[in-house]
GROMACS .gro file of C-alpha atoms in nm:
model
  212
    1MET     CA    1  -0.013   0.002   0.004
    2ALA     CA    2   0.298   0.254   0.090
    3ALA     CA    3   0.451   0.190  -0.287
    4ASN     CA    4   0.101   0.290  -0.410
    5VAL     CA    5   0.061   0.604  -0.200
    6ASN     CA    6   0.425   0.740  -0.315
    7GLN     CA    7   0.301   0.658  -0.670
    8VAL     CA    8  -0.017   0.831  -0.636
    9GLU     CA    9   0.200   1.145  -0.477
   10GLU     CA   10   0.440   1.155  -0.783
   11MET     CA   11   0.146   1.083  -1.065
   12GLY     CA   12  -0.086   1.340  -0.922
   13PRO     CA   13  -0.420   1.372  -0.782
   14ASP     CA   14  -0.575   1.321  -1.146
   15SER     CA   15  -0.436   0.972  -1.229
   16ASP     CA   16  -0.676   0.737  -1.385
   17VAL     CA   17  -0.506   0.456  -1.307
   18GLU     CA   18  -0.471   0.493  -0.946
   19VAL     CA   19  -0.849   0.621  -0.928
   20SER     CA   20  -0.953   0.316  -1.089
   21HIS     CA   21  -0.744   0.114  -0.844
   22TYR     CA   22  -0.905   0.264  -0.531
   23VAL     CA   23  -1.236   0.236  -0.722
   24ALA     CA   24  -1.180  -0.129  -0.767
   25GLU     CA   25  -1.074  -0.177  -0.404
   26VAL     CA   26  -1.392  -0.022  -0.253
   27ALA     CA   27  -1.586  -0.243  -0.490
   28GLY     CA   28  -1.425  -0.538  -0.389
   29ARG     CA   29  -1.479  -0.485  -0.009
   30LEU     CA   30  -1.842  -0.418  -0.047
   31GLN     CA   31  -1.866  -0.750  -0.277
   32ARG     CA   32  -1.779  -0.929   0.017
   33ARG     CA   33  -2.027  -0.790   0.221
   34LEU     CA   34  -2.276  -0.837  -0.062
   35ALA     CA   35  -2.546  -1.041   0.158
   36ASP     CA   36  -2.534  -0.735   0.428
   37VAL     CA   37  -2.545  -0.438   0.175
   38THR     CA   38  -2.841  -0.601   0.007
   39SER     CA   39  -3.007  -0.696   0.345
   40GLN     CA   40  -2.946  -0.322   0.437
   41ILE     CA   41  -3.093  -0.177   0.093
   42HIS     CA   42  -3.389  -0.422   0.101
   43ARG     CA   43  -3.471  -0.289   0.467
   44ALA     CA   44  -3.450   0.073   0.356
   45LEU     CA   45  -3.699   0.037   0.078
   46GLU     CA   46  -3.960  -0.153   0.262
   47ARG     CA   47  -3.967   0.069   0.513
   48GLN     CA   48  -3.978   0.374   0.281
   49ILE     CA   49  -4.203   0.236   0.007
   50PRO     CA   50  -4.520   0.132   0.113
   51ASP     CA   51  -4.642   0.037  -0.194
   52LEU     CA   52  -4.349  -0.225  -0.222
   53ARG     CA   53  -4.493  -0.440   0.074
   54ARG     CA   54  -4.643  -0.734  -0.071
   55GLU     CA   55  -4.674  -1.133   0.000
   56ALA     CA   56  -4.374  -1.305   0.090
   57ARG     CA   57  -4.307  -1.462  -0.256
   58ILE     CA   58  -4.293  -1.098  -0.409
   59MET     CA   59  -4.066  -0.937  -0.123
   60ASP     CA   60  -3.831  -1.247  -0.178
   61LEU     CA   61  -3.830  -1.153  -0.554
   62LEU     CA   62  -3.744  -0.783  -0.438
   63GLY     CA   63  -3.454  -0.924  -0.249
   64ALA     CA   64  -3.307  -1.106  -0.540
   65SER     CA   65  -3.347  -0.795  -0.732
   66ILE     CA   66  -3.155  -0.585  -0.517
   67GLU     CA   67  -2.888  -0.831  -0.491
   68GLY     CA   68  -2.865  -0.892  -0.886
   69ASN     CA   69  -2.823  -0.480  -0.910
   70VAL     CA   70  -2.612  -0.442  -0.631
   71ASP     CA   71  -2.377  -0.762  -0.769
   72THR     CA   72  -2.373  -0.628  -1.123
   73MET     CA   73  -2.280  -0.266  -1.018
   74LEU     CA   74  -1.996  -0.368  -0.786
   75HIS     CA   75  -1.870  -0.615  -1.060
   76ALA     CA   76  -1.882  -0.296  -1.308
   77LEU     CA   77  -1.681  -0.100  -1.065
   78GLN     CA   78  -1.426  -0.345  -0.992
   79TYR     CA   79  -1.350  -0.446  -1.339
   80ASP     CA   80  -1.442  -0.108  -1.504
   81ILE     CA   81  -1.699  -0.236  -1.709
   82ALA     CA   82  -1.882   0.024  -1.912
   83VAL     CA   83  -2.265   0.058  -1.812
   84GLU     CA   84  -2.377   0.013  -2.197
   85HIS     CA   85  -2.163  -0.344  -2.172
   86VAL     CA   86  -2.408  -0.464  -1.867
   87GLU     CA   87  -2.686  -0.697  -1.881
   88ALA     CA   88  -2.991  -0.629  -1.675
   89PRO     CA   89  -3.026  -0.888  -1.389
   90THR     CA   90  -3.284  -1.116  -1.464
   91ALA     CA   91  -3.456  -1.099  -1.136
   92ALA     CA   92  -3.475  -0.729  -1.160
   93LEU     CA   93  -3.670  -0.769  -1.508
   94GLU     CA   94  -3.898  -1.033  -1.348
   95TYR     CA   95  -3.986  -0.809  -1.036
   96ALA     CA   96  -4.082  -0.525  -1.250
   97ARG     CA   97  -4.324  -0.740  -1.460
   98ARG     CA   98  -4.465  -0.864  -1.084
   99LEU     CA   99  -4.509  -0.517  -0.992
  100ALA     CA  100  -4.704  -0.426  -1.310
  101GLN     CA  101  -4.920  -0.728  -1.264
  102HIS     CA  102  -5.025  -0.657  -0.901
  103GLY     CA  103  -5.094  -0.276  -0.996
  104VAL     CA  104  -4.825  -0.136  -0.802
  105PRO     CA  105  -4.761   0.196  -0.940
  106VAL     CA  106  -4.451   0.287  -1.167
  107ASN     CA  107  -4.333   0.536  -0.950
  108ALA     CA  108  -4.294   0.331  -0.672
  109LEU     CA  109  -4.084   0.146  -0.874
  110VAL     CA  110  -3.828   0.430  -0.986
  111ARG     CA  111  -3.848   0.557  -0.658
  112ALA     CA  112  -3.709   0.247  -0.530
  113TYR     CA  113  -3.390   0.258  -0.776
  114ARG     CA  114  -3.366   0.634  -0.659
  115LEU     CA  115  -3.366   0.543  -0.271
  116GLY     CA  116  -3.140   0.220  -0.338
  117GLN     CA  117  -2.898   0.466  -0.504
  118ARG     CA  118  -2.877   0.682  -0.205
  119ARG     CA  119  -2.813   0.412   0.020
  120MET     CA  120  -2.559   0.249  -0.174
  121ASN     CA  121  -2.388   0.600  -0.192
  122GLU     CA  122  -2.403   0.600   0.192
  123LEU     CA  123  -2.248   0.272   0.211
  124ILE     CA  124  -1.975   0.362  -0.017
  125PHE     CA  125  -1.883   0.631   0.170
  126ALA     CA  126  -1.853   0.442   0.491
  127GLU     CA  127  -1.629   0.186   0.306
  128LEU     CA  128  -1.418   0.484   0.180
  129ARG     CA  129  -1.379   0.583   0.534
  130ALA     CA  130  -1.236   0.253   0.627
  131THR     CA  131  -1.009   0.213   0.340
  132GLU     CA  132  -0.668   0.347   0.308
  133ILE     CA  133  -0.665   0.622   0.003
  134PRO     CA  134  -0.455   0.927   0.012
  135ASP     CA  135  -0.659   1.255   0.109
  136SER     CA  136  -0.531   1.375  -0.225
  137MET     CA  137  -0.726   1.099  -0.402
  138ARG     CA  138  -1.023   1.046  -0.197
  139VAL     CA  139  -1.253   1.319  -0.393
  140ALA     CA  140  -1.156   1.174  -0.724
  141VAL     CA  141  -1.268   0.829  -0.595
  142ILE     CA  142  -1.569   0.944  -0.468
  143GLU     CA  143  -1.666   1.132  -0.764
  144ALA     CA  144  -1.573   0.828  -0.992
  145MET     CA  145  -1.787   0.587  -0.802
  146ASN     CA  146  -2.087   0.830  -0.767
  147ALA     CA  147  -2.078   0.895  -1.191
  148ALA     CA  148  -2.051   0.515  -1.227
  149ILE     CA  149  -2.333   0.447  -1.005
  150PHE     CA  150  -2.546   0.724  -1.125
  151GLU     CA  151  -2.522   0.593  -1.479
  152TYR     CA  152  -2.583   0.241  -1.385
  153ILE     CA  153  -2.923   0.351  -1.177
  154ASP     CA  154  -3.028   0.581  -1.467
  155TRP     CA  155  -2.974   0.302  -1.737
  156MET     CA  156  -3.142   0.039  -1.519
  157SER     CA  157  -3.444   0.255  -1.455
  158GLN     CA  158  -3.484   0.302  -1.812
  159GLN     CA  159  -3.487  -0.075  -1.858
  160VAL     CA  160  -3.719  -0.168  -1.549
  161VAL     CA  161  -3.963   0.088  -1.655
  162ALA     CA  162  -3.995  -0.021  -2.038
  163VAL     CA  163  -4.041  -0.394  -1.904
  164TYR     CA  164  -4.310  -0.252  -1.646
  165GLU     CA  165  -4.486  -0.077  -1.916
  166ASP     CA  166  -4.518  -0.372  -2.181
  167GLU     CA  167  -4.636  -0.606  -1.878
  168ARG     CA  168  -4.892  -0.373  -1.762
  169GLU     CA  169  -5.028  -0.298  -2.105
  170ARG     CA  170  -5.025  -0.698  -2.178
  171TRP     CA  171  -5.186  -0.754  -1.871
  172LEU     CA  172  -5.445  -0.518  -1.900
  173GLU     CA  173  -5.503  -0.620  -2.270
  174ASN     CA  174  -5.560  -0.984  -2.137
  175GLN     CA  175  -5.835  -0.860  -1.867
  176ASN     CA  176  -6.013  -0.656  -2.102
  177ALA     CA  177  -6.005  -0.966  -2.348
  178LEU     CA  178  -6.144  -1.172  -2.081
  179ARG     CA  179  -6.416  -0.956  -1.981
  180GLY     CA  180  -6.532  -0.892  -2.322
  181CYS     CA  181  -6.491  -1.262  -2.442
  182GLY     CA  182  -6.872  -1.276  -2.445
  183CYS     CA  183  -6.885  -1.610  -2.240
  184ALA     CA  184  -7.142  -1.461  -1.998
  185ASN     CA  185  -7.422  -1.548  -2.231
  186SER     CA  186  -7.301  -1.917  -2.251
  187TRP     CA  187  -7.279  -1.991  -1.926
  188PRO     CA  188  -7.576  -1.942  -1.647
  189GLN     CA  189  -7.577  -1.655  -1.418
  190PRO     CA  190  -7.512  -1.718  -1.068
  191ARG     CA  191  -7.776  -1.673  -0.804
  192ALA     CA  192  -7.700  -1.459  -0.530
  193SER     CA  193  -7.694  -1.741  -0.258
  194MET     CA  194  -7.407  -1.893  -0.460
  195SER     CA  195  -7.026  -1.921  -0.322
  196THR     CA  196  -6.795  -1.586  -0.420
  197ARG     CA  197  -6.593  -1.797  -0.576
  198GLN     CA  198  -6.867  -1.917  -0.857
  199PRO     CA  199  -6.802  -1.646  -1.099
  200ARG     CA  200  -6.400  -1.683  -1.081
  201ARG     CA  201  -6.487  -2.055  -1.232
  202PHE     CA  202  -6.678  -1.899  -1.501
  203ALA     CA  203  -6.407  -1.662  -1.584
  204ILE     CA  204  -6.133  -1.947  -1.584
  205ARG     CA  205  -6.399  -2.128  -1.836
  206CYS     CA  206  -6.427  -1.830  -2.031
  207ALA     CA  207  -6.015  -1.803  -2.050
  208GLY     CA  208  -6.046  -2.191  -2.177
  209THR     CA  209  -6.282  -2.103  -2.463
  210MET     CA  210  -6.071  -1.810  -2.577
  211SER     CA  211  -5.727  -2.024  -2.553
  212GLY     CA  212  -5.930  -2.296  -2.733
   0.00000   0.00000   0.00000
């Protein structure tokens, strides 16, 4: 580490090579704490965005989405991968679809990424304080990591919103088609005394008629 510090002082605080070195070091330290970082962001989002509070399976998928995003983001920082070469985590895309199917407002999804970005920045700052970085390099490292995270979140937000909107449109079209298929004329109307589950069976039959 001492040799690196001397090299930084000789090359100056604007050395891209040394900035990348410390960015990779901080990202690697956070990568080794992936489960803890994921858990902290998960708790923050659940606490601050009530619309995201759903049944256990959806909450588990939220956790997988966060873990996938954090893992991808940290690998991009660690290995200096440009955001346009990063693939969106499968769990993140699927989570966007599930929110669309459950009618969760898209603003909740976008806000989750913004709040996740803020919490990630806080964790990075804490890790930077625990990392031996020359004072002359610290600001440059912070700026580099902030810029990279902003680019990733901006890119990922566009990806998941597009997936959300496509899924929401498809889901609504299916619901409208089901209601307008005309099967109500083919099946007897349930009496008031029938179980509330009976209309759902008619809907299932209707869907079967459409698929046939």
